[in-house]
CSV table of C-alpha atoms and ligand atoms in Angstrom, one decimal:
chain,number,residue,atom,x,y,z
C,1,UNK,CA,-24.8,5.6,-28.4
C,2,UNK,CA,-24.6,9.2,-28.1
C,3,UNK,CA,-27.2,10.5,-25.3
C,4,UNK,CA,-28.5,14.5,-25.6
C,5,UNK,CA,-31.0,16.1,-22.8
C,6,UNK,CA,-34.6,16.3,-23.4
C,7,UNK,CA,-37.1,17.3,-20.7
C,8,UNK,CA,-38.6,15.3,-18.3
C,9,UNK,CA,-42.1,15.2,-18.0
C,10,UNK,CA,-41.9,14.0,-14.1
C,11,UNK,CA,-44.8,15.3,-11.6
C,12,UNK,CA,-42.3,14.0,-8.8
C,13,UNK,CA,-41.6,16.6,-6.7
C,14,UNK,CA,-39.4,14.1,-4.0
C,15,UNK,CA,-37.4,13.6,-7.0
C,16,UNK,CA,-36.1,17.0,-7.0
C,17,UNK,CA,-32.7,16.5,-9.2
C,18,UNK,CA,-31.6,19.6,-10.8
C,19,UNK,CA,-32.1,19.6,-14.5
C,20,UNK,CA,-29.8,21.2,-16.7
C,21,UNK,CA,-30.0,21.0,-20.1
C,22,UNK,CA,-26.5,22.0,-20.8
C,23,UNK,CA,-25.3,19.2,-19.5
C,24,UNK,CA,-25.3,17.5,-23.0
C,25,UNK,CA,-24.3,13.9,-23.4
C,26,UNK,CA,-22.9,14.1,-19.2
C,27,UNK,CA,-25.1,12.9,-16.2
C,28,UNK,CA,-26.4,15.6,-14.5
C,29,UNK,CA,-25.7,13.3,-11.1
C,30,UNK,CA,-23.9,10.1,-10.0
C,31,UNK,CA,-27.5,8.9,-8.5
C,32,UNK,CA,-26.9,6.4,-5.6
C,33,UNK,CA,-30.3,4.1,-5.6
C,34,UNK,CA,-31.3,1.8,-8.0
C,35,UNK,CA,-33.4,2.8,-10.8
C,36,UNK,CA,-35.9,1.0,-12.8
C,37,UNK,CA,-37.7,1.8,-16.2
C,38,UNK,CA,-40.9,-0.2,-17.1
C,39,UNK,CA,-42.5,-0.3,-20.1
C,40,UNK,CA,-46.3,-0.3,-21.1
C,41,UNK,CA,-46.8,0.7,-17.3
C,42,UNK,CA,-50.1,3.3,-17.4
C,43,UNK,CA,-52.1,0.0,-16.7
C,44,UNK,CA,-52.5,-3.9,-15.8
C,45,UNK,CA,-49.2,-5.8,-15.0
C,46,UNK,CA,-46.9,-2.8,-15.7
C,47,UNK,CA,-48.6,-0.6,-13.2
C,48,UNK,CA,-48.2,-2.6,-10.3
C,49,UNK,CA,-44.7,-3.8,-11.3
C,50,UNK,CA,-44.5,0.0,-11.0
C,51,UNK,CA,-46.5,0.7,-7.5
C,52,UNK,CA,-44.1,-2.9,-5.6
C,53,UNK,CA,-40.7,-1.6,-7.4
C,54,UNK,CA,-41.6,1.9,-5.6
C,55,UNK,CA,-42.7,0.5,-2.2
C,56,UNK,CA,-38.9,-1.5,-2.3
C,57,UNK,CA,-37.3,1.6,-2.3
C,58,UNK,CA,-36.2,1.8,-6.3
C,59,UNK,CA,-37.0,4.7,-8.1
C,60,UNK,CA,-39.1,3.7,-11.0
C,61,UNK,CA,-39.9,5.6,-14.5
C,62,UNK,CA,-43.5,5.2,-15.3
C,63,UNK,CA,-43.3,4.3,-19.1
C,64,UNK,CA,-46.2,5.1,-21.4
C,65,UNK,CA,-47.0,5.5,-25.5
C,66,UNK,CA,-49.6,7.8,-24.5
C,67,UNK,CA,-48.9,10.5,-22.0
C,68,UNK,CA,-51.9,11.2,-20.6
C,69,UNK,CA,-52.5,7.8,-19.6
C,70,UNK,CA,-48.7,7.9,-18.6
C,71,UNK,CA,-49.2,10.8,-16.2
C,72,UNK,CA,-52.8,10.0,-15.1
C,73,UNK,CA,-50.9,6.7,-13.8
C,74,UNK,CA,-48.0,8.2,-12.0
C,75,UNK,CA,-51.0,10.4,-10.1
C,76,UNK,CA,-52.6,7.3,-9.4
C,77,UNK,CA,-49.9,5.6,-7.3
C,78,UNK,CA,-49.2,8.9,-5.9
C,79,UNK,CA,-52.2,8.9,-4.5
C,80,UNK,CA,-51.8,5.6,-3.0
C,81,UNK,CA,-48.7,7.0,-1.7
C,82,UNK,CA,-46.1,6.0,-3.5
C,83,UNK,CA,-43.0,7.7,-3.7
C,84,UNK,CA,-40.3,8.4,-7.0
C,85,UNK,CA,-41.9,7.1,-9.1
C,86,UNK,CA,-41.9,9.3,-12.5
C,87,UNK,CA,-43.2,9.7,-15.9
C,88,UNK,CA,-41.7,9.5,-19.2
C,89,UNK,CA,-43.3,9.0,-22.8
C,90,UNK,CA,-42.0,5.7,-24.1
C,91,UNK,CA,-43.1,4.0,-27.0
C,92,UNK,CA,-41.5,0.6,-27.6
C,93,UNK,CA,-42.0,0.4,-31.5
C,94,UNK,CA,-40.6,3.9,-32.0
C,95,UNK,CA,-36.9,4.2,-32.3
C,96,UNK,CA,-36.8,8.3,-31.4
C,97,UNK,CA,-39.3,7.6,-28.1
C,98,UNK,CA,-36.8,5.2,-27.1
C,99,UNK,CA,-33.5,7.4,-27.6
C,100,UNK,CA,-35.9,10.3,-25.9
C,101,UNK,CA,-35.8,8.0,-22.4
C,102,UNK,CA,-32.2,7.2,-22.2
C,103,UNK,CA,-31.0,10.4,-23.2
C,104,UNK,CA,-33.6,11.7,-19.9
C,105,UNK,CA,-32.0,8.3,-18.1
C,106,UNK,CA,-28.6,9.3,-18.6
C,107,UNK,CA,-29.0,12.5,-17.5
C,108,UNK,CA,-31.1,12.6,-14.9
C,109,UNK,CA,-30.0,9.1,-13.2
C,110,UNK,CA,-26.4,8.2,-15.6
C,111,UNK,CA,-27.2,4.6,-15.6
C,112,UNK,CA,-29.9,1.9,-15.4
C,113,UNK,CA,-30.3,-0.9,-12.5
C,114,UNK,CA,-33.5,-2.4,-14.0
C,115,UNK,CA,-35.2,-3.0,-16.9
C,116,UNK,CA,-39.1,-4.4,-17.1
C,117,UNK,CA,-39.9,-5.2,-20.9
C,118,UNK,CA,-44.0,-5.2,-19.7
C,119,UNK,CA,-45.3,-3.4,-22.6
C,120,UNK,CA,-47.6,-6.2,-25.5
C,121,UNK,CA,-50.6,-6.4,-27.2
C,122,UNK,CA,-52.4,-9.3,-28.1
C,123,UNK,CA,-52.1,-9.4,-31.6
C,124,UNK,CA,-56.1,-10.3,-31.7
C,125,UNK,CA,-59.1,-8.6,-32.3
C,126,UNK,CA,-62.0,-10.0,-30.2
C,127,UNK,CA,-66.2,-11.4,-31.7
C,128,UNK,CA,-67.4,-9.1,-29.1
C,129,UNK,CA,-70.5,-10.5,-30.2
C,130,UNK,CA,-69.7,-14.2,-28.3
C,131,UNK,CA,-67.5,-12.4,-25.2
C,132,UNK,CA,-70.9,-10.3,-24.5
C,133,UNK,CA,-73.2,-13.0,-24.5
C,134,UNK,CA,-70.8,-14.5,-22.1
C,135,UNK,CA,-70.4,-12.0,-19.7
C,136,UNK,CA,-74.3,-11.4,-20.0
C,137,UNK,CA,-75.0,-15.0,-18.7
C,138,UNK,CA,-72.5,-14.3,-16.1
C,139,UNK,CA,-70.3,-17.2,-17.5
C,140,UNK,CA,-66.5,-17.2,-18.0
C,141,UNK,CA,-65.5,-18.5,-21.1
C,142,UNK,CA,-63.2,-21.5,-21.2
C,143,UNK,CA,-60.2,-21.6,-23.0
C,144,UNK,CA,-62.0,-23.3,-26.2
C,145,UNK,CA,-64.9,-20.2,-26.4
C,146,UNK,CA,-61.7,-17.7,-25.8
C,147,UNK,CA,-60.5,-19.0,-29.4
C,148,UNK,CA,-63.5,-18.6,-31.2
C,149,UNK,CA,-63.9,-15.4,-29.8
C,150,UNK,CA,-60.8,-14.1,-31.7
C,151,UNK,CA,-59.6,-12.6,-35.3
C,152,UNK,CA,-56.2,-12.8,-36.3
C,153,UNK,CA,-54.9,-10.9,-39.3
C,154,UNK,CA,-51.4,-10.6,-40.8
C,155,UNK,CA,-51.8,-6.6,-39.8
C,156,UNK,CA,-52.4,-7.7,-36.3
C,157,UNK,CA,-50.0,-10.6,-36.3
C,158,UNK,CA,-47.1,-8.1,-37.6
C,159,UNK,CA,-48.2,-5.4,-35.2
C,160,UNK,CA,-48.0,-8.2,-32.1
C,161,UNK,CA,-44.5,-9.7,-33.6
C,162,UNK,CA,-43.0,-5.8,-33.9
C,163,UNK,CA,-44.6,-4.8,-30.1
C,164,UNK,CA,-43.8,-7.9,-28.4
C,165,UNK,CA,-40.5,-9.3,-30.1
C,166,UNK,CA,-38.9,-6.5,-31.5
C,167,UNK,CA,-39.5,-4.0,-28.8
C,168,UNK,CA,-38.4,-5.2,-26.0
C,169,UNK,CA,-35.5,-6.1,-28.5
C,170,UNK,CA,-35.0,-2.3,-29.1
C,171,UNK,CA,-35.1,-1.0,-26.0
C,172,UNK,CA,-33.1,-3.4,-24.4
C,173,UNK,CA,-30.7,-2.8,-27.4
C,174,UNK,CA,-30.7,1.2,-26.8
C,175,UNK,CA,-30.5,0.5,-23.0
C,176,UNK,CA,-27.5,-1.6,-22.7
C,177,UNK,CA,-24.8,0.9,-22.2
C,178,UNK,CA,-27.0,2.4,-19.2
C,179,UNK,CA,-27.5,-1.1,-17.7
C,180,UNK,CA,-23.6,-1.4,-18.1
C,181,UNK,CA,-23.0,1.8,-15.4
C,182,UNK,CA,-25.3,-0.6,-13.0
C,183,UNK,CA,-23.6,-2.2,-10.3
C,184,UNK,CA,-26.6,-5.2,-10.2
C,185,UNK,CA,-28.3,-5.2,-13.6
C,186,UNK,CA,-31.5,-7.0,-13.8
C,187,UNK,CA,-33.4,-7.6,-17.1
C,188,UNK,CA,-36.6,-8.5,-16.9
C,189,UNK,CA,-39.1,-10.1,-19.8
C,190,UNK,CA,-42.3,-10.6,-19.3
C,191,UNK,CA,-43.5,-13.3,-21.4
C,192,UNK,CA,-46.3,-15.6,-20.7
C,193,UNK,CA,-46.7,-19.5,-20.5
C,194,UNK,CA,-47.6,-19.2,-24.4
C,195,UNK,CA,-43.5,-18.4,-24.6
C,196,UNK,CA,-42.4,-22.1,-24.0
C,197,UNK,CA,-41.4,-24.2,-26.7
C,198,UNK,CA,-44.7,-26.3,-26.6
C,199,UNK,CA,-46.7,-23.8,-28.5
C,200,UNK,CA,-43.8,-24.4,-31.6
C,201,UNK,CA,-45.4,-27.5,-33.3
C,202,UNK,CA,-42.5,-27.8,-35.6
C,203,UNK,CA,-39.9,-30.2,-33.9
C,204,UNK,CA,-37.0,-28.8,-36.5
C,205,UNK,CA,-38.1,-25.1,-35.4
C,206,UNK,CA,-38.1,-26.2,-32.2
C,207,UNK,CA,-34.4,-27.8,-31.7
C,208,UNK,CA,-33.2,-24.2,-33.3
C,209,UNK,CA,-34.6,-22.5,-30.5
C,210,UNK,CA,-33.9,-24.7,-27.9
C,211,UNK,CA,-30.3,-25.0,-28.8
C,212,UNK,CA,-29.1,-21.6,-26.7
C,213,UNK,CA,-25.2,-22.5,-28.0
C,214,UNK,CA,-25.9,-22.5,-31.7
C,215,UNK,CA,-28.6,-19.8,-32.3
C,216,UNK,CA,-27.6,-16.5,-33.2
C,217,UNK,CA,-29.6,-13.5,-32.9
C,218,UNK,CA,-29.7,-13.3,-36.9
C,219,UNK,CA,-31.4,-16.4,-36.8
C,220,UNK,CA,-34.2,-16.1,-34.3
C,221,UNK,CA,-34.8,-13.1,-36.5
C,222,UNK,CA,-34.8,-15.0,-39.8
C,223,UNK,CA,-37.4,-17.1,-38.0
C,224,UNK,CA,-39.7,-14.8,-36.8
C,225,UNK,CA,-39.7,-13.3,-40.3
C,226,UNK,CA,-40.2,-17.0,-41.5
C,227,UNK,CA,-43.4,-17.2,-39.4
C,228,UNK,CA,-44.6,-13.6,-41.2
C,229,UNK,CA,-44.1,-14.6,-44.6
C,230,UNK,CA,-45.9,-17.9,-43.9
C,231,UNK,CA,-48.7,-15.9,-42.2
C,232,UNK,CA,-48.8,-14.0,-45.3
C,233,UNK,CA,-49.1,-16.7,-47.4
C,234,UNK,CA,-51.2,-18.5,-45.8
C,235,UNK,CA,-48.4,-21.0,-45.0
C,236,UNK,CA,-49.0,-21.8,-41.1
C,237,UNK,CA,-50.2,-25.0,-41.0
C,238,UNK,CA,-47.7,-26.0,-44.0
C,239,UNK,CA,-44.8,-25.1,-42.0
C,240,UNK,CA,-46.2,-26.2,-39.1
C,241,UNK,CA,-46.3,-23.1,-36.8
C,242,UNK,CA,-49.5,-22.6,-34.4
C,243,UNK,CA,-52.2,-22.0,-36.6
C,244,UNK,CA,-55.0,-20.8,-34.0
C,245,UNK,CA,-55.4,-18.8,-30.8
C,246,UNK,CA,-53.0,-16.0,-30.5
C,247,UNK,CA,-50.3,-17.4,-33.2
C,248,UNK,CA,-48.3,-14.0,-33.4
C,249,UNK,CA,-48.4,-14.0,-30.1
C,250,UNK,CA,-47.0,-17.7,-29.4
C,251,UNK,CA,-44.7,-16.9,-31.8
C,252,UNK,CA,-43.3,-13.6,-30.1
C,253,UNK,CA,-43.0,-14.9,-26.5
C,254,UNK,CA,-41.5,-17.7,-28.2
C,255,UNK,CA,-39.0,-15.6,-29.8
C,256,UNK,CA,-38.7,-13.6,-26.7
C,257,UNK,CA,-37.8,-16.6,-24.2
C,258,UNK,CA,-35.0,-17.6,-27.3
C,259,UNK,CA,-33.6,-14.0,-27.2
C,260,UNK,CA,-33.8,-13.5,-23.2
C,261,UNK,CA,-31.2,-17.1,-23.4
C,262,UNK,CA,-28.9,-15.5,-26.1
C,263,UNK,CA,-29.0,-12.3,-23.9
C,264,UNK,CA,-28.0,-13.5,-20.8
C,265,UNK,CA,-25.6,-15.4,-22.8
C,266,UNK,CA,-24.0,-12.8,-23.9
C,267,UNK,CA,-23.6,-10.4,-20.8
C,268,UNK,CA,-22.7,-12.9,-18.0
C,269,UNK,CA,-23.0,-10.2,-15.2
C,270,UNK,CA,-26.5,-9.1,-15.7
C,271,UNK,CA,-29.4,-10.6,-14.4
C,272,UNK,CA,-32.0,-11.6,-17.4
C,273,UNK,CA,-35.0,-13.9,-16.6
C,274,UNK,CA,-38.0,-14.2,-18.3
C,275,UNK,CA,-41.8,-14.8,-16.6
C,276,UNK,CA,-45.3,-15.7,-16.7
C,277,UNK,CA,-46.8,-13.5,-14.7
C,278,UNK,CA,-50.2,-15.8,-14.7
C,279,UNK,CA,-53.4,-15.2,-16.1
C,280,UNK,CA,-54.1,-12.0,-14.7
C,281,UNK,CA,-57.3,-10.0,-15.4
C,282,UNK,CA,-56.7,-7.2,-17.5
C,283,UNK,CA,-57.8,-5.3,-20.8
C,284,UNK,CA,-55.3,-7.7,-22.7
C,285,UNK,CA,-57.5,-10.7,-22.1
C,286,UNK,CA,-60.8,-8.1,-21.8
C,287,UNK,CA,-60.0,-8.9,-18.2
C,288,UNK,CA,-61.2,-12.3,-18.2
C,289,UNK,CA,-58.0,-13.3,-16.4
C,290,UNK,CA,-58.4,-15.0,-13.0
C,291,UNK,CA,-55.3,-13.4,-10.7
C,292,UNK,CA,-55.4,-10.2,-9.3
C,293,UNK,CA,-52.7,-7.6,-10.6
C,294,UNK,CA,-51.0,-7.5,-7.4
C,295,UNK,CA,-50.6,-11.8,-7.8
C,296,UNK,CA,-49.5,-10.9,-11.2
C,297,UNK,CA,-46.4,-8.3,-10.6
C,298,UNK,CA,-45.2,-10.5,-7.5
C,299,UNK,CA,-42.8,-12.6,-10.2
C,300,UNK,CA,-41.5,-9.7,-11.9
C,301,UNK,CA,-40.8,-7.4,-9.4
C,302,UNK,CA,-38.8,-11.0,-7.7
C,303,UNK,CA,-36.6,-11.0,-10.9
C,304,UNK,CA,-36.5,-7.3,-11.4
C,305,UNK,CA,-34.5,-7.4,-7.3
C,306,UNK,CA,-33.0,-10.6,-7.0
C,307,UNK,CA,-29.4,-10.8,-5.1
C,308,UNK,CA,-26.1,-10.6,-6.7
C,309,UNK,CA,-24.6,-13.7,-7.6
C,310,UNK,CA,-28.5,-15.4,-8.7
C,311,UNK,CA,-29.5,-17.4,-12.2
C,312,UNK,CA,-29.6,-16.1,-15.3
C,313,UNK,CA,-30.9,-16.8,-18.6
C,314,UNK,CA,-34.3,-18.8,-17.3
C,315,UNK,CA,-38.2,-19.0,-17.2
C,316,UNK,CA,-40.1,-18.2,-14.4
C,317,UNK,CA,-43.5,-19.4,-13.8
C,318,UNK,CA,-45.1,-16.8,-11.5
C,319,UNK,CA,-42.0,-16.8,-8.8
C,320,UNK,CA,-41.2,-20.0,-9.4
C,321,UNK,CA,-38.3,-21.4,-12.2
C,322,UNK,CA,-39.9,-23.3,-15.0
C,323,UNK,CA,-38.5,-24.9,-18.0
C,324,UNK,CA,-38.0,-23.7,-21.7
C,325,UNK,CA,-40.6,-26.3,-23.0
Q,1,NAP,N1,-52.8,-10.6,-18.4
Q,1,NAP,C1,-52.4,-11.8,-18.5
Q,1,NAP,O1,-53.2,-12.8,-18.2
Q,1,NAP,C2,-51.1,-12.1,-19.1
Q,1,NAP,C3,-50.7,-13.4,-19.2
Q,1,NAP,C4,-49.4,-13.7,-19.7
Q,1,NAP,C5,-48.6,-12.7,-20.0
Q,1,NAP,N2,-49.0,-11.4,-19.9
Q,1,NAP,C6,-48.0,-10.3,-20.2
Q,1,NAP,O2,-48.0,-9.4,-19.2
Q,1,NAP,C7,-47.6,-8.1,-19.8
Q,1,NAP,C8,-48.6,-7.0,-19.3
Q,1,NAP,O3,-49.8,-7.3,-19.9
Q,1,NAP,P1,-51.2,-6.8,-19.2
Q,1,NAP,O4,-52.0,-8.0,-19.0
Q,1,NAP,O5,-50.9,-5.9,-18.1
Q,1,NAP,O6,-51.8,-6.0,-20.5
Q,1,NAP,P2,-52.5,-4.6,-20.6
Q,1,NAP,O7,-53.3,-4.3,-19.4
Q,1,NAP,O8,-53.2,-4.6,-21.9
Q,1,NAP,O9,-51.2,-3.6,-20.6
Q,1,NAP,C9,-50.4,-3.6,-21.8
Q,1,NAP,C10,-49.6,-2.4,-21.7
Q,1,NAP,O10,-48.7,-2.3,-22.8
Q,1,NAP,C11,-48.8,-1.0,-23.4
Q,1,NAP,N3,-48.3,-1.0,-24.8
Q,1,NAP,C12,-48.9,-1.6,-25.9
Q,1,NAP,N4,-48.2,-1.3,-27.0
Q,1,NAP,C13,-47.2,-0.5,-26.6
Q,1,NAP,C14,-46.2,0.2,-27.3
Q,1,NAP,N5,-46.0,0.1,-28.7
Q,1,NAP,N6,-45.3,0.9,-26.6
Q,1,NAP,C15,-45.5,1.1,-25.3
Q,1,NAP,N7,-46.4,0.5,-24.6
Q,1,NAP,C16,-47.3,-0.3,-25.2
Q,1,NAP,C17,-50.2,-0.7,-23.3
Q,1,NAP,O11,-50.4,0.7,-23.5
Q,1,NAP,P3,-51.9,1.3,-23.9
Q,1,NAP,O12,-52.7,1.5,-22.7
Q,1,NAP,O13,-51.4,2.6,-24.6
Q,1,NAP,O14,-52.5,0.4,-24.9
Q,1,NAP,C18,-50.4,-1.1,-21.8
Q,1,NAP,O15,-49.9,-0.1,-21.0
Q,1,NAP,C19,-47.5,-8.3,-21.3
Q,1,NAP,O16,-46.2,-8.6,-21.7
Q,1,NAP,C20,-48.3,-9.6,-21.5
Q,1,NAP,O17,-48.0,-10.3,-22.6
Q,1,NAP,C21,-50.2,-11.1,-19.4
């Protein structure tokens, strides 16, 4: 890929690297520390990745779709006192957003050390209706009232599948070459405990994905469009994929745990782990979550630093290593 200038939108002023936009496709510096971008950071998970990265000494770029919210963030941990951390518009489903951050990464920094795929949605609408009456009787809901609090539709589900499976896809994709100038690069996924196997009900869909040696890339895509032309057709309990509570979703972190194997796979020197970060309050679940944010980021910001030499190609649960299923 082919990286051109564009300017940075950093209220950073420790971060004082000379910007030149005639340095054209060259890095403006050979930047010694390590440098992290996370996605979907102007909130939740994502933000505190962003405030524990900083406070470890790695210089983080505060990703957001929406710049406001992006640079209303990067004053909040500012605030707090955190240092290098800066801003840059970054929105995973648009091919030209992504391109826009590596050409600022390779110019301003000339190569990656760490990349957080944070950014999702839910791929749900919510019966505000039943989640009020809930909160009003000062009641959590339990898992079974969470589910009939939800809509699914196939706009939503394709939405989720294209946010949560295809971008982090992308931007890993477009990011590779700067991870490659990294002396230690770390891949990170966030996924959730709805990315293991378990939540595939088909046992032949299954054994694909769980077979890391035989699927191709191709064909966890071919199954992921699979699940959106069943969804379509109103297929899913035919073909056996999860029929209720977040099902695009499921099927994303699904896909995403298959491609984080195939990834780490294929570039034996990085480090790329995937992780449930818990269930963490925050707007995704209408913050009906039970950990803290801080709990939350603990496991990603462990695989976004782990030593040389450590595991690849896993599922964390929180800090700990989990299986596939
Ligand atoms: N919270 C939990 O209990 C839980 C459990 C398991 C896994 N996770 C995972 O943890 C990660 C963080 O979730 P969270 O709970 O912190 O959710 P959150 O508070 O809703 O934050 C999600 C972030 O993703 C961003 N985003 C959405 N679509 C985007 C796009 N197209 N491009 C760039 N950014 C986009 C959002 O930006 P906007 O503000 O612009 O919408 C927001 O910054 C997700 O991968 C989620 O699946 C969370």
């Amino acid at each position: 890929m082919r990286w051109t200038t564009q300017p940075c939108k950093s209220l950073n002023r420790s971060l004082a690297i000379p910007f030149d936009p005639c340095f054209g496709s060259h890095p403006s510096t050979s930047f010694s520390g390590r440098v992290a971008v996370v996605t979907g950071a102007n909130k939740g998970i994502g933000l505190e990745i962003c405030r524990q990265l900083s406070a470890r000494g790695v210089t983080v770029v505060l990703t957001s779709r929406d710049e406001e919210r992006g640079l209303a963030a990067v004053r909040k941990l500012e605030a707090s006192g955190a240092a290098d951390v800066v801003f840059h518009q970054l929105d995973v489903n648009k091919s030209a957003s992504i391109a826009s951050l590596g050409d600022f990464i390779h110019t301003r920094f000339g190569k990656l050390d760490i990349l957080v795929n944070n950014a999702a949605i839910g791929g749900i609408a919510s019966n505000t209706q039943l989640l009020d009456s809930s909160k009003q009787a000062m009641q959590p809901v339990s898992s079974s009232g969470l589910a009939n609090a939800i809509v699914e539709t196939y706009e939503l589900a394709e939405d989720c599948i294209n946010t949560n499976y295809y971008g982090p896809k992308r931007v890993t994709e477009a990011f590779i070459p700067l991870l490659q100038s990294s002396q230690s690069p770390r891949i990170v996924n966030v996924s959730s405990l709805y990315g293991k196997l378990q939540y595939i009900r088909s046992e032949r869909i299954k054994e694909e994905l769980r077979n890391v040696d035989t699927l191709s890339e191709d064909r966890l895509d071919q199954l992921v469009q699979a699940f959106m032309n069943d969804f379509k057709e109103g297929k899913l309990d035919q073909n056996v994929w999860p029929t209720r509570n977040m099902v695009a979703y499921k099927v994303a972190k699904v896909a995403l745990s298959a491609y984080t194997r195939i990834l780490a796979k294929r570039y034996p020197k990085f480090c790329i782990n995937c992780v449930n970060p818990g269930f963490v309050k925050t707007d995704l679940n209408w913050n009906l979550g039970v950990l803290p944010v801080e709990e939350g980021a603990e496991g990603p910001v462990l695989l976004a630093i782990l030593p040389d030499g450590s595991p690849s190609g896993l599922f964390y649960d929180l800090k700990e290593v989990s299986s596939f299923e």
